[in-house]
GROMACS .gro file of C-alpha atoms in nm:
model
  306
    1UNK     CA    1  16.074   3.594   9.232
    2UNK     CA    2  16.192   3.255   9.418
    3UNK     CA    3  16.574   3.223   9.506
    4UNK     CA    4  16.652   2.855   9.669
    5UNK     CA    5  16.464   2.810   9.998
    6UNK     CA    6  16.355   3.139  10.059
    7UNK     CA    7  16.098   3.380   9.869
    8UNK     CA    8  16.232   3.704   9.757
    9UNK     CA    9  15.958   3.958   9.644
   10UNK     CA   10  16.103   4.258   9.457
   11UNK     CA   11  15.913   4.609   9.594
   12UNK     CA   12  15.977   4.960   9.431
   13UNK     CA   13  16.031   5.287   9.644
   14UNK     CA   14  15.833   5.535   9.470
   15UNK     CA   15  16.019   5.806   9.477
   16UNK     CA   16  15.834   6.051   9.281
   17UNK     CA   17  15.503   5.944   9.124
   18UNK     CA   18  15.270   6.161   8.858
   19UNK     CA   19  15.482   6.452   8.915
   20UNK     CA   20  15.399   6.738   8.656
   21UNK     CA   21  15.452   7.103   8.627
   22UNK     CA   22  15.597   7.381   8.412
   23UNK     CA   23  15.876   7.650   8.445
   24UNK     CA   24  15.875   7.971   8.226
   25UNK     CA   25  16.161   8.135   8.143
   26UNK     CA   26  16.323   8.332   8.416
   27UNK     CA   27  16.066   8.228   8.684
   28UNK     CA   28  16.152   8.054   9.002
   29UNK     CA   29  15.959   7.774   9.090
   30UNK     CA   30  16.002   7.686   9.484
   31UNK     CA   31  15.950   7.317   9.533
   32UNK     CA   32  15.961   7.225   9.922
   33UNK     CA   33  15.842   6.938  10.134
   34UNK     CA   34  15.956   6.723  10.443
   35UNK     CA   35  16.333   6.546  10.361
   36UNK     CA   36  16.283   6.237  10.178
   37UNK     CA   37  15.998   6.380   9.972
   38UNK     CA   38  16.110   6.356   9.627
   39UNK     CA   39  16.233   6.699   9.640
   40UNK     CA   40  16.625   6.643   9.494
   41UNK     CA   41  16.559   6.350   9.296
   42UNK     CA   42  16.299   6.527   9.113
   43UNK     CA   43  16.594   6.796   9.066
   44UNK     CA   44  16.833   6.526   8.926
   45UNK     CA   45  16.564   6.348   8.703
   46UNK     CA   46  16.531   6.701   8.517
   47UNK     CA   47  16.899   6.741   8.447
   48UNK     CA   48  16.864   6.349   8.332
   49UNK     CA   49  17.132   6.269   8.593
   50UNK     CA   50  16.897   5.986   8.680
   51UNK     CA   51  16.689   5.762   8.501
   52UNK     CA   52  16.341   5.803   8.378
   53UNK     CA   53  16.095   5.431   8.476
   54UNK     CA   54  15.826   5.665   8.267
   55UNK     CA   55  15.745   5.958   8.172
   56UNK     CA   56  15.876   6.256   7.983
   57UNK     CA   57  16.074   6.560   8.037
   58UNK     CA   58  16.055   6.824   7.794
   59UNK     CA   59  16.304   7.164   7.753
   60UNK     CA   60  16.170   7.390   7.460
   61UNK     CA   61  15.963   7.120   7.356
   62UNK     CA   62  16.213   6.827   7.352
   63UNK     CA   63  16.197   6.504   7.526
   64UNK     CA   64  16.585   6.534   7.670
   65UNK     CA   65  16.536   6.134   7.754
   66UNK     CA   66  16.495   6.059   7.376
   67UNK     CA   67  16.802   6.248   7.286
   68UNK     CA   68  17.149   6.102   7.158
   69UNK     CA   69  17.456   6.167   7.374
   70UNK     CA   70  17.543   6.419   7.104
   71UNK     CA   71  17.205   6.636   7.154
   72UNK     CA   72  17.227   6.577   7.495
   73UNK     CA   73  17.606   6.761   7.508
   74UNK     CA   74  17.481   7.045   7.345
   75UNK     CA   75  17.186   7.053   7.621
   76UNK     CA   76  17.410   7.051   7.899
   77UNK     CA   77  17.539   7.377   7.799
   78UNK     CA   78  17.134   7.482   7.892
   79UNK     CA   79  17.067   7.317   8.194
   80UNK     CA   80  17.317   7.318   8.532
   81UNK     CA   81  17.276   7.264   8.905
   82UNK     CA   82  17.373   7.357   9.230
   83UNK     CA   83  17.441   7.108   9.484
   84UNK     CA   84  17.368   7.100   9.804
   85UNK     CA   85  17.669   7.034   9.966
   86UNK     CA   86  17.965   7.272   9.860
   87UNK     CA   87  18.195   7.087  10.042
   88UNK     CA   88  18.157   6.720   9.836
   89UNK     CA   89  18.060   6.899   9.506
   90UNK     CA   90  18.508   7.042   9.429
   91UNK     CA   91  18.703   6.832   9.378
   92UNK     CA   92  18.948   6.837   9.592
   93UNK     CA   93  19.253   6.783   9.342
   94UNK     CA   94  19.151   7.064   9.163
   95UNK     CA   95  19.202   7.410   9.134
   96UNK     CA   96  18.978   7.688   9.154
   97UNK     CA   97  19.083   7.783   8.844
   98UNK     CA   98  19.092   7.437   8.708
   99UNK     CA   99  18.714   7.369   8.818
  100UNK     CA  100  18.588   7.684   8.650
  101UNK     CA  101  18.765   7.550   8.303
  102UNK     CA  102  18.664   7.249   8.319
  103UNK     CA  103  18.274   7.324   8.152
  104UNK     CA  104  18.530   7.527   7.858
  105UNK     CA  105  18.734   7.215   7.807
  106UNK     CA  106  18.466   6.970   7.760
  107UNK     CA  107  18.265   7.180   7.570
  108UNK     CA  108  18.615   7.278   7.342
  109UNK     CA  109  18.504   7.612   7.389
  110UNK     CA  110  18.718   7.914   7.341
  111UNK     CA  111  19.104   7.923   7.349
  112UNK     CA  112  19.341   7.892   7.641
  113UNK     CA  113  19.416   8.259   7.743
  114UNK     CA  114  19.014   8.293   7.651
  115UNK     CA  115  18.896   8.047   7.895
  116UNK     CA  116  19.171   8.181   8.150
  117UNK     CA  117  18.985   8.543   8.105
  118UNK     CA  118  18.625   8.398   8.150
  119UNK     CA  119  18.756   8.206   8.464
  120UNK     CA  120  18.849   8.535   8.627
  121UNK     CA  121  18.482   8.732   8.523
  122UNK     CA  122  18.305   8.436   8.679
  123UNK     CA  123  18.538   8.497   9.003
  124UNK     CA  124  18.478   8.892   8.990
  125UNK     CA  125  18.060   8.794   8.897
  126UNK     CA  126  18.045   8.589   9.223
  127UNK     CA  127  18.237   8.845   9.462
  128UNK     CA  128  18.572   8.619   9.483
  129UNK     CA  129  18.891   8.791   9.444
  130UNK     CA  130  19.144   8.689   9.131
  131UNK     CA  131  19.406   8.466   9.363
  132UNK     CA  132  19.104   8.219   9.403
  133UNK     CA  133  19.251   8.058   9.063
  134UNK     CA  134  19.582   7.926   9.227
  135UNK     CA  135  19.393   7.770   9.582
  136UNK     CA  136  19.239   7.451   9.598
  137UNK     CA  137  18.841   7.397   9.770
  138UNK     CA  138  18.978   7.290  10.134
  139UNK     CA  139  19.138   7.673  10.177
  140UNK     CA  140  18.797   7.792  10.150
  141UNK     CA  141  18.512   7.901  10.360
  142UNK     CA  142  18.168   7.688  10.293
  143UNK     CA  143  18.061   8.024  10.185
  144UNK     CA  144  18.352   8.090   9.916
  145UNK     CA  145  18.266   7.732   9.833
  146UNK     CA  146  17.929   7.783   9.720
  147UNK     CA  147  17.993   8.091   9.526
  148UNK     CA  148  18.243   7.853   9.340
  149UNK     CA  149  17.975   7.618   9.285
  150UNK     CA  150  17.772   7.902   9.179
  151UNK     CA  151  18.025   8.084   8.907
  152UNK     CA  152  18.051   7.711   8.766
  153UNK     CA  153  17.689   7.678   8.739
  154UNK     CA  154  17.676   8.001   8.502
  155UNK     CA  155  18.000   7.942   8.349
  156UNK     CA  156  17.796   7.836   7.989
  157UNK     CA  157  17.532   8.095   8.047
  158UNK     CA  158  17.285   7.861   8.113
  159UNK     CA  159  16.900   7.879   8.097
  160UNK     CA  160  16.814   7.660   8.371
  161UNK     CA  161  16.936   7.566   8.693
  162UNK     CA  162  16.867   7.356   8.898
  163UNK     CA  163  16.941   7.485   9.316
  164UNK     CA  164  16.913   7.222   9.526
  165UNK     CA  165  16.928   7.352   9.895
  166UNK     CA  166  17.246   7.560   9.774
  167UNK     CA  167  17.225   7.733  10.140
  168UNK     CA  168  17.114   7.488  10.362
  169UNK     CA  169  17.422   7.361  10.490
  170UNK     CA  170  17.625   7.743  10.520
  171UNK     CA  171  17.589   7.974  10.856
  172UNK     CA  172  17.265   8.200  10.821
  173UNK     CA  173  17.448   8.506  10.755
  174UNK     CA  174  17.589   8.384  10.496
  175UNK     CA  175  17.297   8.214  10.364
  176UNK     CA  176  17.130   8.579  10.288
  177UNK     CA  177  17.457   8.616  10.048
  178UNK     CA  178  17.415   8.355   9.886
  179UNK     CA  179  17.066   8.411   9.820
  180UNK     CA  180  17.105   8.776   9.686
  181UNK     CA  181  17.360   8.658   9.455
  182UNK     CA  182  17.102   8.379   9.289
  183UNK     CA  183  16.836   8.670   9.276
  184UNK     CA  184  17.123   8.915   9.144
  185UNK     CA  185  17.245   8.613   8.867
  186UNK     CA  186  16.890   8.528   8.774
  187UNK     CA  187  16.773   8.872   8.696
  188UNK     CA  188  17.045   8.946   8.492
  189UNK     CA  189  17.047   8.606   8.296
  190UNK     CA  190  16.701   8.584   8.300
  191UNK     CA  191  16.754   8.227   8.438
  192UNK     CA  192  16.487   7.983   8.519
  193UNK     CA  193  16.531   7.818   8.858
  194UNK     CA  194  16.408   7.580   9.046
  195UNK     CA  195  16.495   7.627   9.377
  196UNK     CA  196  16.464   7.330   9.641
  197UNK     CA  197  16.472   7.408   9.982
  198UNK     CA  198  16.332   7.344  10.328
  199UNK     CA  199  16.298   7.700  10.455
  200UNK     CA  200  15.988   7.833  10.386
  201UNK     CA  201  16.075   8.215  10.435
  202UNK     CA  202  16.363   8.178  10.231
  203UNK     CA  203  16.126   8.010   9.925
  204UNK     CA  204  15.844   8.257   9.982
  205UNK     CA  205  16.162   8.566   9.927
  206UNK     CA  206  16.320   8.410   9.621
  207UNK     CA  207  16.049   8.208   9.429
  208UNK     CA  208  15.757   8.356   9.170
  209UNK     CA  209  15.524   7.984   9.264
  210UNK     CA  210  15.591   7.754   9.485
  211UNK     CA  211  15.464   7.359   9.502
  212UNK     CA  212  15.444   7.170   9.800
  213UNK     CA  213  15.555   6.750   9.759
  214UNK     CA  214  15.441   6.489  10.003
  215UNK     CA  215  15.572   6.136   9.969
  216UNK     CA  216  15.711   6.167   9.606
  217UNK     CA  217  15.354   6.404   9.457
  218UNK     CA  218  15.338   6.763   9.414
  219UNK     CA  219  14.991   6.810   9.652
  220UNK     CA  220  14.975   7.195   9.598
  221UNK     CA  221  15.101   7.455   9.390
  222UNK     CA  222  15.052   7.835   9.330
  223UNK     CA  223  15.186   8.179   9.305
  224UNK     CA  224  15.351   8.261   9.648
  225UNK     CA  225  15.189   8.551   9.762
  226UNK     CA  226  14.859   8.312   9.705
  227UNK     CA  227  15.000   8.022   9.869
  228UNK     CA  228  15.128   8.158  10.186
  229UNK     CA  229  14.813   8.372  10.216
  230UNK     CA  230  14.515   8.100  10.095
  231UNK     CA  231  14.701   7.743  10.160
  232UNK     CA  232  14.455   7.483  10.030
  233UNK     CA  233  14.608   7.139  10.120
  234UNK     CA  234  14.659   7.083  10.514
  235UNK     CA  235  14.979   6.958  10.444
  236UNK     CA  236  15.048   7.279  10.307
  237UNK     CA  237  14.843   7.441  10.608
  238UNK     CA  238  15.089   7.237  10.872
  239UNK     CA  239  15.422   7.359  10.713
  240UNK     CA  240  15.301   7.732  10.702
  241UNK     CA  241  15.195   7.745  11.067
  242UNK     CA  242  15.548   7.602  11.149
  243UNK     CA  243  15.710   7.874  11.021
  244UNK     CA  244  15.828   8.144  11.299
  245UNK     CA  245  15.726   8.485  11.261
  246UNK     CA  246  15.926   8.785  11.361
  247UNK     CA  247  15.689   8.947  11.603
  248UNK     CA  248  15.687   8.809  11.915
  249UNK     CA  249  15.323   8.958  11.986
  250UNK     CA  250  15.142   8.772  11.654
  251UNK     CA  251  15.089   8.423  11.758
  252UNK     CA  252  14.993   8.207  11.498
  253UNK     CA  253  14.823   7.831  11.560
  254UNK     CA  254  15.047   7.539  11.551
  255UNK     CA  255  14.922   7.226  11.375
  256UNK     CA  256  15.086   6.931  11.457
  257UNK     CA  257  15.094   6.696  11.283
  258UNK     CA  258  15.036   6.332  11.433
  259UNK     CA  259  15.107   5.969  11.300
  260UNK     CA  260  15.383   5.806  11.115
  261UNK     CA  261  15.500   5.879  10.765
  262UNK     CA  262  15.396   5.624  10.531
  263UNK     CA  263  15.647   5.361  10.381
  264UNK     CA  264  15.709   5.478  10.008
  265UNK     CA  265  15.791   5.072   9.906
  266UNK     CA  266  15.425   5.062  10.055
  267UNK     CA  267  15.212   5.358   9.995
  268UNK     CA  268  14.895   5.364  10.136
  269UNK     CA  269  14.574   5.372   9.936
  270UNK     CA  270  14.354   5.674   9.929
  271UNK     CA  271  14.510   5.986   9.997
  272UNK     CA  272  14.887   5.958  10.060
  273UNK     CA  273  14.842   6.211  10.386
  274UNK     CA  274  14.527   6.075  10.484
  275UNK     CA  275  14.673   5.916  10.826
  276UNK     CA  276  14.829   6.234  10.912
  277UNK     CA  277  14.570   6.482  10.812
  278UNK     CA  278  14.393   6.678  11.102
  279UNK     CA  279  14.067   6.700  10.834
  280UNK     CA  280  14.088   6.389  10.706
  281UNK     CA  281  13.704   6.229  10.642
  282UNK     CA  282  13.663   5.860  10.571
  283UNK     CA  283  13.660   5.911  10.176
  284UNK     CA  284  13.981   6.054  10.201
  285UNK     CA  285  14.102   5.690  10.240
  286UNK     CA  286  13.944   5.612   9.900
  287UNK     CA  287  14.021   5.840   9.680
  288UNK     CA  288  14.401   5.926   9.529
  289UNK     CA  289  14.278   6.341   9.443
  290UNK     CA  290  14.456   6.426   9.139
  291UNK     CA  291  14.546   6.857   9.134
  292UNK     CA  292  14.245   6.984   9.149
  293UNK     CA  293  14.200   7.353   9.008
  294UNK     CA  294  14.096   7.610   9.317
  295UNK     CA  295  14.152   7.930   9.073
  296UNK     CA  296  14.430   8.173   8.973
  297UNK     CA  297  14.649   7.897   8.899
  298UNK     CA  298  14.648   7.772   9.248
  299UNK     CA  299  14.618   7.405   9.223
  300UNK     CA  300  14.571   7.126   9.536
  301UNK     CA  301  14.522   6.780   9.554
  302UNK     CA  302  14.260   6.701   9.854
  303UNK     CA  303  13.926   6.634   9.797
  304UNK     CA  304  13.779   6.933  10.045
  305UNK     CA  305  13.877   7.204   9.832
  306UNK     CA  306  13.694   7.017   9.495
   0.00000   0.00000   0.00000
């Protein structure tokens, strides 16, 4: 478009492009990839806290971006999340207590001493003590704060949640608490979650599959145990070897990775990895591989496994 003297042309960041997979219920799916990936935004697009350019979304069959804001109430009850940061995700002003009512109020459920009673079994359910109810977010640990963020996430015994790096920002110690209270909460709600995160131990412990996203496209996916023992993508193949491994006498091959990560207002043509990728062949800069299917649900989009 032209604007007085000077030409303005209007790009698009393509933040997540032909992205498609499915979550059973009370499976894990691991999604990880480099920061800037797609990884949260594809979180947020699920929950329909962002906007849709195309595509569809679909929870027990329903397309939750062609629902009324009076379907879409009732499906907020089903679907939650975990934000990252535990610290910018309380408000402030609030009480404990007052933050884990909130979901009650909105959804008018239950009565006043009723909510007040659920408030303190979502406390006791994430290992806080009772006086939590009365303090406000700053008097608590970034620990305590995530367990918060947890016990509001289950508040309306969800089905789905979304966890996007719930740990990442808390003390590794603590991290492993957090951690065994998601596995702990999902086996006894039999919740779906999809669990973004960085760490690739920490996915590999907590997730049933795992897919791998590379400049805004899932480029592998597949049970863990098959993924971190038969990657297929090199992307894949780079992230594994960078992961440190508790014996100092195993020494595993580095790859490193060389090159620049492509613009996503420009993406390259071809393969999105190809000027990165230690295997890359000159077709590779031709061809966009869709998922190709390697066997036992394991799934990767590079033309060398086809």
């Amino acid at each position: 478009m032209n604007q007085g003297w000077f030409k303005h042309e209007e790009k698009f960041v393509h933040a997540v492009d032909d992205v498609s997979f499915d979550l059973q219920q009370g499976e894990v799916l691991g999604l990880v990839g480099e920061s800037g990936c797609g990884k949260s935004t594809t979180g947020r697009l699920i929950l329909r806290l962002l906007s849709l350019t195309s595509g569809r979304v679909l929870f027990q069959g329903q397309d939750i971006f062609q629902m009324d804001r009076k379907r879409l109430r009732v499906l907020r009850q089903k679907m939650q999340i975990i934000f990252q940061d535990p610290y910018a995700s309380l408000n402030p002003r609030m009480t404990v207590g007052e933050i884990l009512e909130e979901p009650f109020i909105i959804h008018r459920m239950g009565t006043r001493s009723e909510r007040k009673l659920r408030v303190q079994q979502l406390l006791t359910k994430v290992g806080l003590s009772s006086d939590a109810v009365s303090r406000y977010p700053h008097e608590f640990s970034g620990g305590q704060r995530q367990r918060i963020g947890v016990a509001r996430a289950i508040a309306l015994n969800p089905q789905f949640i979304v966890a996007d790096e719930p740990v990442s920002s808390l003390d590794v110690s603590i991290q492993a608490q957090i951690i065994n209270l998601l596995e702990d909460l999902q086996e006894e709600y039999r919740l779906s979650i999809l669990f973004i995160a960085h760490d690739l131990n920490m996915v590999r412990h907590i997730s049933d599959r795992v897919a791998v996203m590379y400049l805004g496209r899932i480029v592998e996916i597949a049970d863990s145990r098959e993924l971190f023992s038969r990657p297929m993508h090199p992307y894949t193949e780079a992230l594994i070897s960078a992961v440190p491994v508790p014996d100092p006498k195993t020494k595993r091959p580095r790859i490193i990775l060389e090159g620049d990560l492509p613009s996503p207002i420009d993406l390259p043509q071809g393969c999105r990895f190809y000027s990165r990728c230690p295997k890359r062949i000159p077709d590779c800069q031709k061809i966009d591989p869709p998922l190709y299917d390697v066997g036992q649900g394991h799934q990767a989009a590079c033309i060398l496994v086809k």
